[in-house]
Coordinates of N, CA and C and ligand atoms in Angstrom, one line a residue:
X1 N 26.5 -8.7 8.6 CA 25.7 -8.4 9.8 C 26.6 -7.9 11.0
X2 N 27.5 -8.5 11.0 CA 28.6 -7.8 12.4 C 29.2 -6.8 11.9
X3 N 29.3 -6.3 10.5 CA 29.9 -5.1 10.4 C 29.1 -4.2 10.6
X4 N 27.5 -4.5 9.9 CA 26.5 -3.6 10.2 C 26.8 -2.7 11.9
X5 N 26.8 -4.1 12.6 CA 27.1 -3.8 14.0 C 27.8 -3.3 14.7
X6 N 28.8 -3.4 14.1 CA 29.8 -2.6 14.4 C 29.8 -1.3 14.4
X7 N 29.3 -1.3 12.7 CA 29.2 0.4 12.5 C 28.5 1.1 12.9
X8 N 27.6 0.0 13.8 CA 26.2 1.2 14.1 C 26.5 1.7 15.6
X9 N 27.8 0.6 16.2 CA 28.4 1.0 17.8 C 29.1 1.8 17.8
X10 N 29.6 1.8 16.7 CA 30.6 3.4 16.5 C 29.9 4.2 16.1
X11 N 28.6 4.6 15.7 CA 27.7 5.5 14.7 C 27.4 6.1 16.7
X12 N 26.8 5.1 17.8 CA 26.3 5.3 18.8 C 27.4 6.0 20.0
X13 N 28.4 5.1 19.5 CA 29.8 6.1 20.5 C 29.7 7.2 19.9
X14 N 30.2 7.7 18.5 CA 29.6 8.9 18.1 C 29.2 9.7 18.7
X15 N 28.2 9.1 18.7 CA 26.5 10.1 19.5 C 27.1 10.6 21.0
X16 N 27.1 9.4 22.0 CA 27.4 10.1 23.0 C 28.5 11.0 23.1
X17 N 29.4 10.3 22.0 CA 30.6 11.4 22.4 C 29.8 12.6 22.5
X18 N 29.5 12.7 21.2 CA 28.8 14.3 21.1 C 27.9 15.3 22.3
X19 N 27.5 14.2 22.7 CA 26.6 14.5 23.6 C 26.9 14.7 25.1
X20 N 28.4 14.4 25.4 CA 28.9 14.4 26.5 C 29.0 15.9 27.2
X21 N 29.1 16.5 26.2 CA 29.3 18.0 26.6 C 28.0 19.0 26.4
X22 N 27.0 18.3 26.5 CA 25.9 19.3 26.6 C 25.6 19.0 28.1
X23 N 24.4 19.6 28.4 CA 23.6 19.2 29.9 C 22.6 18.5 29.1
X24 N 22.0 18.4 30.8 CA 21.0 17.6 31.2 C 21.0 16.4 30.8
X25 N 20.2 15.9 29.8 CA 19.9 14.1 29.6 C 20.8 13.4 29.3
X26 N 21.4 12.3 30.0 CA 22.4 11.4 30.2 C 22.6 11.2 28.4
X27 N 23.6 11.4 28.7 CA 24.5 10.9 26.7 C 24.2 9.6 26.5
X28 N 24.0 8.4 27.1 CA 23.7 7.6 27.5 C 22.2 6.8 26.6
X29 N 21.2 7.6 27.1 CA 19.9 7.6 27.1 C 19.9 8.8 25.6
X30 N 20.6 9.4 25.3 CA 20.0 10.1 24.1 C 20.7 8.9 23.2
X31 N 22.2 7.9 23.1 CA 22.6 7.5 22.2 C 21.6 6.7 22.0
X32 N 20.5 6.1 22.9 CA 20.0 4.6 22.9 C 18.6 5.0 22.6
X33 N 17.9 6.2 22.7 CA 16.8 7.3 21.8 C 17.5 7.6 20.4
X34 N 18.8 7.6 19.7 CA 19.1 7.5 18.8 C 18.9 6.5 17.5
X35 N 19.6 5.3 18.6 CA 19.1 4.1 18.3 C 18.3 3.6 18.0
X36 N 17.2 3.7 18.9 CA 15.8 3.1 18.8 C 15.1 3.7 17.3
X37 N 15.2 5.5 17.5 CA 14.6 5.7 16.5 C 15.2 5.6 15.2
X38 N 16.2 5.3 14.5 CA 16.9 4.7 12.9 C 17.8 4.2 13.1
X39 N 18.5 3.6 14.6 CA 19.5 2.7 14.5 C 21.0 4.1 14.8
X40 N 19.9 5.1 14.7 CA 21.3 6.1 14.5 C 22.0 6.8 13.4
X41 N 21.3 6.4 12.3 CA 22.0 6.6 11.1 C 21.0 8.0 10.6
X42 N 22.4 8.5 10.9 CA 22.6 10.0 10.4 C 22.4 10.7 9.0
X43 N 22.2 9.7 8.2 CA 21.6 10.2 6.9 C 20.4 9.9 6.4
X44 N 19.6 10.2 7.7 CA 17.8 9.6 7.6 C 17.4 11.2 7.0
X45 N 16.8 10.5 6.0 CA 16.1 11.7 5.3 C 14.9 12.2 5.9
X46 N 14.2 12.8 5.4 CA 12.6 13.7 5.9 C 11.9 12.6 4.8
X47 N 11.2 12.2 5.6 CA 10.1 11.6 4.9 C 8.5 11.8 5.7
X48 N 7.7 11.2 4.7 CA 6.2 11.3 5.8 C 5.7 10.0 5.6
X49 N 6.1 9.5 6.6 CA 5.4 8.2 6.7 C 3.5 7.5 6.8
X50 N 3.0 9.3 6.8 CA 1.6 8.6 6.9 C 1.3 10.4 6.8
X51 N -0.3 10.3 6.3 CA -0.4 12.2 5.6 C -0.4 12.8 6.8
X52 N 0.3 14.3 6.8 CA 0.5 15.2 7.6 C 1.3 15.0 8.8
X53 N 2.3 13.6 8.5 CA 3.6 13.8 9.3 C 4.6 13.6 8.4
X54 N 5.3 14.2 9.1 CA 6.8 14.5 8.6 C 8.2 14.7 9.4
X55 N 8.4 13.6 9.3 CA 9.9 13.6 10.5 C 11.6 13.5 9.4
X56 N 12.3 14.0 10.3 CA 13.2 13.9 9.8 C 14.9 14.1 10.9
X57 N 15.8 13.2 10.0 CA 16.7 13.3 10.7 C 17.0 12.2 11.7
X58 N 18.3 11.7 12.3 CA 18.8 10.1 13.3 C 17.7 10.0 14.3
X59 N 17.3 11.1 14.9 CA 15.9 11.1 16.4 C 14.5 11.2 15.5
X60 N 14.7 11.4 14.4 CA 13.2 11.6 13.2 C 12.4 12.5 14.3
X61 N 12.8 13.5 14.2 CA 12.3 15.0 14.7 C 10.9 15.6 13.9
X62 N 10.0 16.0 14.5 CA 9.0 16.7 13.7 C 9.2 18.5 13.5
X63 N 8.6 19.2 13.0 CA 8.3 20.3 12.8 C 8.3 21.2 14.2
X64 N 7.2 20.6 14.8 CA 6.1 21.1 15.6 C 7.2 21.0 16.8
X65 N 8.2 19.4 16.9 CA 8.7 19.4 18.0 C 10.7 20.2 18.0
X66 N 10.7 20.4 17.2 CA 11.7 21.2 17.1 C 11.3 22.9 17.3
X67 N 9.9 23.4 16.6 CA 9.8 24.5 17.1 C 9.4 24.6 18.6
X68 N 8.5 23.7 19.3 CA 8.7 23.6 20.8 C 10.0 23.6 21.4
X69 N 11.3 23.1 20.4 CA 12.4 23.2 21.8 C 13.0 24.2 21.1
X70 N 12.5 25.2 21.0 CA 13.1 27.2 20.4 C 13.8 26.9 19.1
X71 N 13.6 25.9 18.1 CA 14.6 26.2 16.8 C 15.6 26.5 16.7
X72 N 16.4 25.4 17.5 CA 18.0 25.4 17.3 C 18.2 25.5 15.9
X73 N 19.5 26.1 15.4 CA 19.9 26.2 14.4 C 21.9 25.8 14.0
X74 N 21.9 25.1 13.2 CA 23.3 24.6 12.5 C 23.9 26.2 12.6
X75 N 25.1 26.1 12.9 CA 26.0 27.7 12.6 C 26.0 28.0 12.0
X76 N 25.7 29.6 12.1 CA 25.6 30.4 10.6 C 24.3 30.3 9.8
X77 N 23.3 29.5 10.5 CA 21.8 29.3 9.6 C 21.2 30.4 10.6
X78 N 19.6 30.2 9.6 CA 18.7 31.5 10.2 C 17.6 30.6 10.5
X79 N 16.9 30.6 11.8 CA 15.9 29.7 12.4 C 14.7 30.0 11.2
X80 N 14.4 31.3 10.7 CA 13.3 31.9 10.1 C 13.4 31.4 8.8
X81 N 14.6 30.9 7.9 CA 15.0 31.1 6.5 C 14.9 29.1 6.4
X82 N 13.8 29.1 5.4 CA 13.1 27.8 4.9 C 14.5 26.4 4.8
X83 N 14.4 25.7 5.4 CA 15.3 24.8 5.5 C 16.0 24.4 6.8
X84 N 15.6 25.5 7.5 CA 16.3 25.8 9.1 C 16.5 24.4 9.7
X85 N 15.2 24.0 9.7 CA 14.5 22.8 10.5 C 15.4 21.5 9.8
X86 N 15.3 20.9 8.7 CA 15.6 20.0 7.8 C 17.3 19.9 8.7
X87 N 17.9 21.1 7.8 CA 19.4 21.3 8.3 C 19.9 21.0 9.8
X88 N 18.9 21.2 10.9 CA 19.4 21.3 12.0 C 19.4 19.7 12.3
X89 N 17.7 19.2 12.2 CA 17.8 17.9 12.8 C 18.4 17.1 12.1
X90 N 19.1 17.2 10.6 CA 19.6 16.0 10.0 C 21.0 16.0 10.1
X91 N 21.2 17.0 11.1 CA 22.6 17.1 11.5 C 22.5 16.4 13.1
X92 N 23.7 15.7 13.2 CA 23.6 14.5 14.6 C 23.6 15.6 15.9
X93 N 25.0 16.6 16.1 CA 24.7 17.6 16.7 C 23.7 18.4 17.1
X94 N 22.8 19.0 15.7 CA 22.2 19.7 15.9 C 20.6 19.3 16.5
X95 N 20.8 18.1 15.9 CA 18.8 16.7 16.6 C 19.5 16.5 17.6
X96 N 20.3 16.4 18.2 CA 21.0 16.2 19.7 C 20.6 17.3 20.5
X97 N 20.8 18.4 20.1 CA 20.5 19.8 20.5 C 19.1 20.0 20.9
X98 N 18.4 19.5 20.2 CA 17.1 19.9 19.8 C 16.4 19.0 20.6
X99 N 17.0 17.9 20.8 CA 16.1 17.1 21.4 C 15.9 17.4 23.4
X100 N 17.5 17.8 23.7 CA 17.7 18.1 25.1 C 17.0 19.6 25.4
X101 N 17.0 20.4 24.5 CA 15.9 21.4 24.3 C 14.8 21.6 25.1
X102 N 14.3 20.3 24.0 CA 12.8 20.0 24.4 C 12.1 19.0 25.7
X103 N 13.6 18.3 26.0 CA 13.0 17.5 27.4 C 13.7 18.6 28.7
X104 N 14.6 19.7 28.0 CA 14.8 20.7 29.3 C 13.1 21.1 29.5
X105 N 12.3 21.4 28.6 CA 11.2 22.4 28.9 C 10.1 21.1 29.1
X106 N 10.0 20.2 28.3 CA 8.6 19.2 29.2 C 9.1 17.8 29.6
X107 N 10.4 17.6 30.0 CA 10.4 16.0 30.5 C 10.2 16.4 32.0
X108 N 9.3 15.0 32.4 CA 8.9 15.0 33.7 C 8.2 13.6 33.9
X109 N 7.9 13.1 35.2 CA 7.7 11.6 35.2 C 6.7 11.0 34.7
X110 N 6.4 10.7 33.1 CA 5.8 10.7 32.2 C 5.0 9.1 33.0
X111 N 5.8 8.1 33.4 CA 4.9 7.0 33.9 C 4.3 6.8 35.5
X112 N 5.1 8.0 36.1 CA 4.3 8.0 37.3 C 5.1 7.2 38.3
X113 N 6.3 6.9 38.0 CA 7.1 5.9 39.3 C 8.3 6.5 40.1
X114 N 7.6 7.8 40.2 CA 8.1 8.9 40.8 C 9.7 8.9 40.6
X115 N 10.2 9.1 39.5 CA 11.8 9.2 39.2 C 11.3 9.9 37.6
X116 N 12.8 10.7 37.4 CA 12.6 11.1 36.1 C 14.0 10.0 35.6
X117 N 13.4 9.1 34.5 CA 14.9 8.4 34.2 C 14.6 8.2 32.5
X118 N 15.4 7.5 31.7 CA 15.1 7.7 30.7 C 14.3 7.2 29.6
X119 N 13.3 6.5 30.6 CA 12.0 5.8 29.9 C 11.5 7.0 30.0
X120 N 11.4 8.0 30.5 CA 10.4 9.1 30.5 C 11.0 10.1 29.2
X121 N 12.3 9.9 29.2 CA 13.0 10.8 27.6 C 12.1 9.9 26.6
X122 N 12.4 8.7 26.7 CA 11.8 7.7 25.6 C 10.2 8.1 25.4
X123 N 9.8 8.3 26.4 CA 8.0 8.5 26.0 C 7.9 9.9 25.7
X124 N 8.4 10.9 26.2 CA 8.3 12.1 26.1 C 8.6 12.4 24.5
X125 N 9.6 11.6 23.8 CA 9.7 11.6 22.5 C 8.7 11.4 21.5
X126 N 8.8 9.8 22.0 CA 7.8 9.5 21.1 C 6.2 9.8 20.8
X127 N 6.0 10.0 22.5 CA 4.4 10.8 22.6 C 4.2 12.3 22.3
X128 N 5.4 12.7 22.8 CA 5.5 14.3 22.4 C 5.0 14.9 24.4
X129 N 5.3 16.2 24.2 CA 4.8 17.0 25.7 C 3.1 16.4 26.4
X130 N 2.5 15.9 25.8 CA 1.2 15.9 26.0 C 0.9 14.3 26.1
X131 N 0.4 13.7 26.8 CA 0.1 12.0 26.4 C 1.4 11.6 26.4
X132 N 2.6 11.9 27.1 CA 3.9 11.1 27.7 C 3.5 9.6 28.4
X133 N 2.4 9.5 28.6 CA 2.1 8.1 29.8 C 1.2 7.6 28.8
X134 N 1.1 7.6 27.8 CA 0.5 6.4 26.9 C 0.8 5.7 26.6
X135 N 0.5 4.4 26.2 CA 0.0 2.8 26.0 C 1.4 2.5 25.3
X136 N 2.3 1.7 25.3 CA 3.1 1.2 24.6 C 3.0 0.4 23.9
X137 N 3.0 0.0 22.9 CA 2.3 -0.7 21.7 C 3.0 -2.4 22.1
X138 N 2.6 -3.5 22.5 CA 3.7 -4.7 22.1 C 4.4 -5.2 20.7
X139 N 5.6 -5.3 20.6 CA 6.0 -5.5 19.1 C 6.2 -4.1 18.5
X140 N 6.6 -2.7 19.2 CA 6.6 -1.9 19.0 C 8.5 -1.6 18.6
X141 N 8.6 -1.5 17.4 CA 10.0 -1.6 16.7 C 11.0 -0.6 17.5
X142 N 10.5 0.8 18.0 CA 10.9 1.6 18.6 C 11.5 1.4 19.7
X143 N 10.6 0.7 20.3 CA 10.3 0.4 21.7 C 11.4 -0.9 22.6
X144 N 11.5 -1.9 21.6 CA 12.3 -2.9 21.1 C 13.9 -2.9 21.6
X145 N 14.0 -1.4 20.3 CA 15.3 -0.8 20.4 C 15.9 -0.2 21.5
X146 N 15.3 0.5 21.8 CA 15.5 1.0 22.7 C 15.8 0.0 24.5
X147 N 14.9 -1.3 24.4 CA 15.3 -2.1 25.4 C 16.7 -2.9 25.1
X148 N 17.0 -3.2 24.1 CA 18.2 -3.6 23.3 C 19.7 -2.6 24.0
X149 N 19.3 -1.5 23.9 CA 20.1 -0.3 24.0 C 20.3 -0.4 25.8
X150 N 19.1 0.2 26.3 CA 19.1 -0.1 27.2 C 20.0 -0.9 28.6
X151 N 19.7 -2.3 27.6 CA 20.3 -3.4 28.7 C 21.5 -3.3 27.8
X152 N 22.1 -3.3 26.9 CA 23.6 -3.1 26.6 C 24.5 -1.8 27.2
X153 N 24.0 -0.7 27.7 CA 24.5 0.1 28.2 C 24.1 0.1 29.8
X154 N 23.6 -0.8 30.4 CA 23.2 -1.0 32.0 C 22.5 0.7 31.9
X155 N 21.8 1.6 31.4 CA 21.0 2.0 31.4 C 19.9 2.1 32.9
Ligands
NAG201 C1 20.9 5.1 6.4 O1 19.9 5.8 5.8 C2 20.1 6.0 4.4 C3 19.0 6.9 3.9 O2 17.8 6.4 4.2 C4 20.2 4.6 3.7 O3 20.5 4.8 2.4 C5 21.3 3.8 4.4 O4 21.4 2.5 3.8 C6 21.2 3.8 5.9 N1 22.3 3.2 6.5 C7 22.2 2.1 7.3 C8 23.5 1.6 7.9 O5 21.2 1.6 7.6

């Protein structure tokens, strides 16, 4: 168990390293969106957890929300050429990419307490552009994580 832990704080240093050199959303708040959604672990496959979704990759990115933040693509790949999507988000970089992307174009004060901070990354994710201020489930595993994350990084 404490190696688990270990490795998952170095999987998260990781992250922000990575993330240190892009803009906008605190490296911070994407490691702990990392987190929440597989713990971080970078070799999350595409799966569909229920018919007609299909997420994939450490942020478990969908289709629909990778083509909303313009279809970043891994070096040397082609946005248009079948796999684009798979390859980008199951790469930590490239679902890192993808995801500041898409809160450049719709994050905004999803709960209304006039600040944009990164509960509103967190909903904006999970709800997607549309329905950001919906209901948070109690006992929500996501949700959990991310308070975990959270108060460990004074967040
Ligand atoms: C990460 O995900 C892969 C694929 O689902 C799994 O085999 C592996 O056990 C996971 N690693 C951790 C540390 O949970």
């Amino acid at each position: 168990m404490a190696l688990v832990k270990q490795a998952m704080i170095a999987v998260t240093a990781a992250v922000i390293f990575a993330l240190v050199y892009g803009e906008g959303v605190d490296p911070n708040c994407l490691g702990c969106l990392c987190e929440a959604s597989t713990k971080c672990n970078a070799s999350t496959a595409c799966h569909t957890p229920y018919p007609g979704a299909y997420f994939c990759g450490p942020f478990l990115i969908s289709w629909a929300y990778w083509a909303d933040a313009d279809k970043p693509i891994i070096e040397g790949d082609n946005a248009e050429q079948k796999g684009a999507f798979e390859r980008c988000v199951q790469d930590l970089y490239c679902g890192a990419e993808t995801v500041r992307r898409y809160m450049a174009k719709f994050l905004d004060d999803c709960n209304g307490d006039g600040a944009v901070t990164c509960i509103d990354v967190i909903r904006t994710h999970k709800f997607g552009r549309e329905g950001c201020g919906g209901v948070i489930q109690q006992g929500d595993k996501f949700w959990s994580q991310y308070q975990e994350c959270e108060t460990r990084l004074s967040l």
